[in-house]
Amino acid sequence: MEWWIWALIIIAALIVITAIVFFCVSIYFFRFTILRKPTATLDKNINANNDWHKHVPFIEERKKWLATKKLEQVSVTSDDGLKLSATLIRNENNSNKVVICFHGYTADGMTNYSAMSKFFYDEGFNVILVDQRAHGKSEGKYIGFGVLDRHDAVKWIDFAIETFGKDCKIFLHGTSMGASTVLMTSGLELPDNVKGIVADCGFTSAYNVFSHILKRDYHLPKFPLMNLTEMWTKKFAGYGYNDVCTLDEVKKTKTPILFIHGDKDDFVPTYMSEQNYEACQSDKKILIVKGADHAESYYSGREEYEKVVKELFEKYGSDCKTATE
């Protein structure tokens, strides 16, 4: 047999082997990324690179406060029939102010917001700590990365109005994946009750953040892995990575948005919030917290964080009432 025939056989074999390898790797990344997984802890937090242990005393102190409050387990049903759960903390002052909180990837409402919920409560808010689909106590096999969760967010907005009255004033707060959820929600037709949004370290799209992690952690190219994993996601989870982009949604929103991001974040790069801020066409503000890693801004820059969030509450929810007013 001629040498060139052997060469063609070897090249063909290498192509087939490479294709099989990429095919298998794509299945691994789909299962690793999209399928439901156990809730992350401080010791096993896929999102964070910083030393979270330095924040443990503060978090534990806030957890003790949370344990003194009556926590109600509430639920809504998603458009595709999933039972979605949340923890409701009713403000003792019978307020008509509500903040709905959306956690990050592999977390849940109580995990991400056990510390921050006291801040919201002290500002007179009823607090709804949502477990996004395929997280916490909510049903679901596949993680929605904001694309599916934005419609779930509307269900929680409707729940808040039904629970606290047609004149209630609602703010949305999201962290990491939850921030992208609320930004993607911002482009939908929302009731006037929604007065403002806080997006803490959100990504611009599932495609962009996956591509970033693929390069940062695995030194692998986007093509063909992103194409293959998206194929599985579309088939089983029902959405594509670019189906919804926050940049497109904030261009058409009318809801005021406060963007927050740590300048040391390399899980969701800071430039993604900066891009969202530039694209946003509603009233907007951005806070870049110096020295803060991913989802760490509240803990390392709490004073300035609370200051800008209070300003948002006061500016757009000033007509809110409590029973003591």
Short mmCIF file of C-alpha atoms in Angstrom, two decimals:
data_model
loop_
_atom_site.label_atom_id
_atom_site.label_comp_id
_atom_site.label_asym_id
_atom_site.label_seq_id
_atom_site.Cartn_x
_atom_site.Cartn_y
_atom_site.Cartn_z
CA MET A 1 0.00 0.00 0.00
CA GLU A 2 1.27 3.43 -0.94
CA TRP A 3 2.58 5.68 1.84
CA TRP A 4 0.08 8.39 1.09
CA ILE A 5 -2.80 5.95 1.60
CA TRP A 6 -1.40 5.12 5.03
CA ALA A 7 -1.10 8.83 5.71
CA LEU A 8 -4.74 9.37 4.78
CA ILE A 9 -5.80 6.49 7.01
CA ILE A 10 -3.85 7.91 9.95
CA ILE A 11 -5.26 11.41 9.40
CA ALA A 12 -8.80 10.04 9.14
CA ALA A 13 -8.28 8.01 12.32
CA LEU A 14 -7.00 11.08 14.16
CA ILE A 15 -10.00 13.10 13.01
CA VAL A 16 -12.40 10.39 14.19
CA ILE A 17 -10.62 10.05 17.54
CA THR A 18 -10.61 13.83 18.05
CA ALA A 19 -14.31 14.02 17.21
CA ILE A 20 -15.07 11.25 19.70
CA VAL A 21 -13.02 12.99 22.38
CA PHE A 22 -14.78 16.33 21.86
CA PHE A 23 -18.14 14.54 21.82
CA CYS A 24 -17.43 12.85 25.15
CA VAL A 25 -16.01 16.04 26.69
CA SER A 26 -19.10 17.97 25.61
CA ILE A 27 -21.32 15.47 27.43
CA TYR A 28 -19.17 15.87 30.52
CA PHE A 29 -19.41 19.68 30.43
CA PHE A 30 -23.16 19.54 29.85
CA ARG A 31 -23.64 17.27 32.85
CA PHE A 32 -21.20 19.29 34.97
CA THR A 33 -22.75 22.67 34.11
CA ILE A 34 -26.45 22.23 33.39
CA LEU A 35 -27.57 19.33 35.55
CA ARG A 36 -28.74 20.02 39.09
CA LYS A 37 -26.02 19.59 41.72
CA PRO A 38 -25.69 19.78 45.52
CA THR A 39 -25.84 23.23 47.10
CA ALA A 40 -22.40 24.83 47.39
CA THR A 41 -20.85 25.59 50.77
CA LEU A 42 -18.03 27.91 51.80
CA ASP A 43 -15.66 24.95 51.56
CA LYS A 44 -16.95 23.86 48.16
CA ASN A 45 -17.95 27.03 46.35
CA ILE A 46 -17.51 26.68 42.60
CA ASN A 47 -18.01 30.42 42.12
CA ALA A 48 -15.50 31.93 44.50
CA ASN A 49 -11.73 32.15 44.45
CA ASN A 50 -11.28 34.39 47.46
CA ASP A 51 -10.84 33.27 51.05
CA TRP A 52 -14.45 33.31 52.17
CA HIS A 53 -13.54 32.11 55.64
CA LYS A 54 -12.69 35.66 56.70
CA HIS A 55 -16.37 36.54 56.32
CA VAL A 56 -17.66 33.58 58.36
CA PRO A 57 -17.98 35.46 61.72
CA PHE A 58 -20.14 38.16 60.12
CA ILE A 59 -22.25 35.60 58.24
CA GLU A 60 -22.76 33.50 61.37
CA GLU A 61 -23.81 36.60 63.32
CA ARG A 62 -26.43 37.41 60.67
CA LYS A 63 -27.61 33.78 60.65
CA LYS A 64 -28.33 34.05 64.37
CA TRP A 65 -30.49 37.11 63.67
CA LEU A 66 -32.28 35.23 60.89
CA ALA A 67 -33.02 32.35 63.25
CA THR A 68 -35.04 34.73 65.44
CA LYS A 69 -37.46 35.52 62.60
CA LYS A 70 -40.48 33.57 61.50
CA LEU A 71 -39.58 32.01 58.16
CA GLU A 72 -42.43 31.00 55.85
CA GLN A 73 -41.96 28.48 53.06
CA VAL A 74 -43.92 29.63 50.02
CA SER A 75 -44.17 28.42 46.45
CA VAL A 76 -45.31 29.20 42.92
CA THR A 77 -45.67 27.03 39.83
CA SER A 78 -43.54 27.71 36.76
CA ASP A 79 -44.92 27.83 33.22
CA ASP A 80 -43.53 24.33 32.66
CA GLY A 81 -45.10 22.90 35.79
CA LEU A 82 -42.25 23.01 38.32
CA LYS A 83 -42.94 23.78 41.98
CA LEU A 84 -40.62 26.67 42.85
CA SER A 85 -39.90 27.43 46.49
CA ALA A 86 -38.82 30.46 48.47
CA THR A 87 -38.40 31.61 52.06
CA LEU A 88 -40.52 34.60 53.03
CA ILE A 89 -39.56 36.94 55.88
CA ARG A 90 -42.49 39.22 56.65
CA ASN A 91 -41.57 42.60 58.05
CA GLU A 92 -43.12 43.14 61.47
CA ASN A 93 -44.12 46.70 60.51
CA ASN A 94 -46.66 45.42 57.96
CA SER A 95 -44.79 47.12 55.15
CA ASN A 96 -45.87 47.16 51.52
CA LYS A 97 -42.23 47.12 50.42
CA VAL A 98 -40.88 43.86 49.00
CA VAL A 99 -37.44 42.76 47.84
CA ILE A 100 -37.22 39.51 45.87
CA CYS A 101 -33.74 37.95 45.94
CA PHE A 102 -32.23 35.60 43.38
CA HIS A 103 -29.12 33.62 44.31
CA GLY A 104 -26.08 32.47 42.35
CA TYR A 105 -25.12 29.24 40.62
CA THR A 106 -25.30 26.12 42.87
CA ALA A 107 -26.47 28.20 45.86
CA ASP A 108 -29.97 28.83 47.21
CA GLY A 109 -31.82 31.78 48.69
CA MET A 110 -30.92 31.15 52.33
CA THR A 111 -27.27 30.46 51.52
CA ASN A 112 -26.64 33.59 49.46
CA TYR A 113 -28.85 35.98 51.44
CA SER A 114 -28.60 34.90 55.08
CA ALA A 115 -26.41 37.96 55.75
CA MET A 116 -27.93 40.54 53.40
CA SER A 117 -31.54 39.79 54.35
CA LYS A 118 -31.11 41.68 57.66
CA PHE A 119 -30.15 44.81 55.73
CA PHE A 120 -33.30 44.58 53.62
CA TYR A 121 -35.45 43.86 56.67
CA ASP A 122 -34.02 46.80 58.60
CA GLU A 123 -34.89 49.02 55.63
CA GLY A 124 -38.52 48.03 56.14
CA PHE A 125 -38.81 45.36 53.45
CA ASN A 126 -40.57 42.05 53.32
CA VAL A 127 -37.93 39.68 51.96
CA ILE A 128 -38.50 36.79 49.54
CA LEU A 129 -35.46 34.52 49.20
CA VAL A 130 -36.05 32.52 46.04
CA ASP A 131 -34.61 29.10 45.26
CA GLN A 132 -34.19 29.22 41.50
CA ARG A 133 -35.20 26.18 39.45
CA ALA A 134 -32.98 23.12 40.00
CA HIS A 135 -31.66 24.71 43.20
CA GLY A 136 -32.50 24.38 46.88
CA LYS A 137 -36.08 23.27 47.54
CA SER A 138 -37.29 24.14 44.05
CA GLU A 139 -37.99 21.42 41.54
CA GLY A 140 -36.14 21.02 38.27
CA LYS A 141 -33.40 18.90 36.75
CA TYR A 142 -31.78 21.49 34.51
CA ILE A 143 -30.32 24.86 35.57
CA GLY A 144 -31.78 27.76 33.58
CA PHE A 145 -28.95 30.35 33.83
CA GLY A 146 -31.46 33.18 33.79
CA VAL A 147 -32.87 32.23 30.38
CA LEU A 148 -35.60 30.08 31.89
CA ASP A 149 -35.54 31.73 35.32
CA ARG A 150 -36.66 35.14 34.03
CA HIS A 151 -40.16 33.80 33.47
CA ASP A 152 -40.04 32.23 36.94
CA ALA A 153 -39.16 35.69 38.30
CA VAL A 154 -42.41 37.05 36.88
CA LYS A 155 -44.26 34.38 38.86
CA TRP A 156 -42.59 35.63 42.04
CA ILE A 157 -43.48 39.22 41.19
CA ASP A 158 -47.11 38.15 40.77
CA PHE A 159 -46.89 36.29 44.09
CA ALA A 160 -45.61 39.42 45.83
CA ILE A 161 -48.48 41.52 44.46
CA GLU A 162 -51.04 38.89 45.51
CA THR A 163 -49.50 38.64 48.98
CA PHE A 164 -48.75 42.29 49.78
CA GLY A 165 -51.37 44.11 47.74
CA LYS A 166 -51.77 45.83 44.41
CA ASP A 167 -50.01 48.95 45.71
CA CYS A 168 -46.90 47.11 46.93
CA LYS A 169 -43.49 48.34 45.77
CA ILE A 170 -41.10 45.66 44.56
CA PHE A 171 -37.35 45.64 44.08
CA LEU A 172 -35.42 42.75 42.56
CA HIS A 173 -31.95 41.81 43.78
CA GLY A 174 -29.76 39.22 42.10
CA THR A 175 -26.28 37.87 42.73
CA SER A 176 -24.15 36.28 39.98
CA MET A 177 -26.51 33.99 38.03
CA GLY A 178 -29.34 35.64 39.96
CA ALA A 179 -28.14 39.04 38.74
CA SER A 180 -28.37 37.81 35.18
CA THR A 181 -31.83 36.46 35.96
CA VAL A 182 -33.10 39.88 37.08
CA LEU A 183 -31.40 41.64 34.15
CA MET A 184 -33.00 39.24 31.69
CA THR A 185 -36.30 39.79 33.50
CA SER A 186 -35.93 43.55 33.08
CA GLY A 187 -36.68 43.32 29.37
CA LEU A 188 -40.06 41.67 29.90
CA GLU A 189 -43.34 43.52 30.36
CA LEU A 190 -43.33 44.05 34.13
CA PRO A 191 -46.03 45.59 36.32
CA ASP A 192 -45.49 49.12 37.60
CA ASN A 193 -44.98 47.64 41.07
CA VAL A 194 -41.39 46.79 40.10
CA LYS A 195 -39.50 49.95 41.04
CA GLY A 196 -35.86 48.98 40.70
CA ILE A 197 -33.27 46.26 40.20
CA VAL A 198 -29.91 45.53 41.83
CA ALA A 199 -27.62 43.31 39.73
CA ASP A 200 -24.55 42.16 41.66
CA CYS A 201 -21.81 40.60 39.46
CA GLY A 202 -24.08 39.37 36.67
CA PHE A 203 -22.90 37.90 33.37
CA THR A 204 -24.05 39.04 29.94
CA SER A 205 -25.10 35.62 28.64
CA ALA A 206 -24.64 31.94 29.40
CA TYR A 207 -22.52 31.68 26.26
CA ASN A 208 -20.15 34.44 27.32
CA VAL A 209 -19.58 33.20 30.86
CA PHE A 210 -19.16 29.57 29.77
CA SER A 211 -16.63 30.60 27.13
CA HIS A 212 -14.72 32.58 29.75
CA ILE A 213 -14.59 29.67 32.21
CA LEU A 214 -13.66 27.21 29.46
CA LYS A 215 -10.64 29.33 28.61
CA ARG A 216 -9.71 30.33 32.19
CA ASP A 217 -9.99 26.93 33.89
CA TYR A 218 -9.49 24.41 31.09
CA HIS A 219 -7.54 26.32 28.40
CA LEU A 220 -9.90 24.95 25.77
CA PRO A 221 -11.27 26.67 22.65
CA LYS A 222 -14.91 27.68 22.30
CA PHE A 223 -15.25 25.71 19.07
CA PRO A 224 -16.48 23.01 18.92
CA LEU A 225 -17.12 22.42 22.63
CA MET A 226 -19.57 25.30 23.07
CA ASN A 227 -21.48 24.20 19.99
CA LEU A 228 -21.70 20.60 21.17
CA THR A 229 -22.66 21.39 24.78
CA GLU A 230 -25.27 23.86 23.57
CA MET A 231 -26.70 21.08 21.40
CA TRP A 232 -27.27 18.96 24.51
CA THR A 233 -28.67 21.92 26.44
CA LYS A 234 -31.18 22.72 23.70
CA LYS A 235 -32.22 19.07 23.47
CA PHE A 236 -32.69 18.41 27.18
CA ALA A 237 -33.05 21.78 28.94
CA GLY A 238 -34.88 23.57 26.14
CA TYR A 239 -32.74 26.67 25.64
CA GLY A 240 -29.66 27.92 23.86
CA TYR A 241 -26.80 29.81 25.48
CA ASN A 242 -27.49 32.95 23.46
CA ASP A 243 -31.28 32.75 23.56
CA VAL A 244 -31.35 35.70 25.96
CA CYS A 245 -28.57 38.24 26.43
CA THR A 246 -28.69 40.81 29.22
CA LEU A 247 -27.25 43.43 26.86
CA ASP A 248 -30.36 43.18 24.68
CA GLU A 249 -32.76 43.20 27.63
CA VAL A 250 -31.36 46.27 29.43
CA LYS A 251 -31.56 48.21 26.18
CA LYS A 252 -35.35 48.01 26.27
CA THR A 253 -36.06 48.10 30.00
CA LYS A 254 -37.68 51.05 31.73
CA THR A 255 -36.77 49.85 35.21
CA PRO A 256 -33.95 51.66 37.06
CA ILE A 257 -30.93 49.41 37.54
CA LEU A 258 -28.02 49.51 39.97
CA PHE A 259 -25.04 47.47 38.78
CA ILE A 260 -22.48 46.26 41.34
CA HIS A 261 -19.28 44.32 40.71
CA GLY A 262 -15.98 43.60 42.42
CA ASP A 263 -12.88 44.67 40.51
CA LYS A 264 -11.05 41.43 41.43
CA ASP A 265 -13.76 39.16 40.03
CA ASP A 266 -12.41 36.75 37.45
CA PHE A 267 -15.25 34.20 37.62
CA VAL A 268 -17.64 36.68 36.04
CA PRO A 269 -15.31 39.40 34.73
CA THR A 270 -16.01 42.97 35.85
CA TYR A 271 -16.27 44.12 32.24
CA MET A 272 -19.57 42.24 31.89
CA SER A 273 -21.30 44.57 34.36
CA GLU A 274 -19.61 47.52 32.69
CA GLN A 275 -20.98 46.37 29.33
CA ASN A 276 -24.45 45.95 30.83
CA TYR A 277 -24.23 49.43 32.33
CA GLU A 278 -23.25 50.99 28.99
CA ALA A 279 -26.07 49.18 27.18
CA CYS A 280 -28.74 50.04 29.75
CA GLN A 281 -31.22 52.69 28.58
CA SER A 282 -33.12 53.21 31.84
CA ASP A 283 -31.98 55.21 34.89
CA LYS A 284 -28.79 53.52 36.01
CA LYS A 285 -25.81 53.58 38.31
CA ILE A 286 -22.74 51.38 38.71
CA LEU A 287 -20.58 50.63 41.74
CA ILE A 288 -17.23 48.86 41.30
CA VAL A 289 -16.02 47.66 44.68
CA LYS A 290 -12.25 47.71 44.97
CA GLY A 291 -10.61 44.49 46.10
CA ALA A 292 -13.81 42.43 45.93
CA ASP A 293 -13.82 38.99 44.34
CA HIS A 294 -16.84 37.23 42.90
CA ALA A 295 -20.04 37.90 44.89
CA GLU A 296 -17.91 39.41 47.67
CA SER A 297 -18.81 43.08 47.23
CA TYR A 298 -21.36 43.19 50.06
CA TYR A 299 -18.92 41.63 52.52
CA SER A 300 -15.77 43.58 51.66
CA GLY A 301 -17.45 46.92 50.89
CA ARG A 302 -20.61 46.77 52.96
CA GLU A 303 -20.78 50.48 53.84
CA GLU A 304 -20.68 51.77 50.26
CA TYR A 305 -22.78 48.82 49.07
CA GLU A 306 -25.60 49.57 51.50
CA LYS A 307 -25.34 53.29 50.78
CA VAL A 308 -25.98 52.97 47.03
CA VAL A 309 -28.74 50.39 47.53
CA LYS A 310 -30.46 52.67 50.07
CA GLU A 311 -30.26 55.50 47.54
CA LEU A 312 -32.03 53.30 44.98
CA PHE A 313 -34.73 52.37 47.50
CA GLU A 314 -35.29 55.97 48.55
CA LYS A 315 -35.29 57.43 45.05
CA TYR A 316 -37.68 54.96 43.43
CA GLY A 317 -39.65 53.59 46.38
CA SER A 318 -40.13 56.77 48.41
CA ASP A 319 -43.91 56.47 48.32
CA CYS A 320 -43.80 53.13 50.07
CA LYS A 321 -45.70 52.93 53.37
CA THR A 322 -45.41 50.95 56.58
CA ALA A 323 -47.92 50.58 59.36
CA THR A 324 -45.84 52.85 61.59
CA GLU A 325 -45.74 55.75 59.12
#
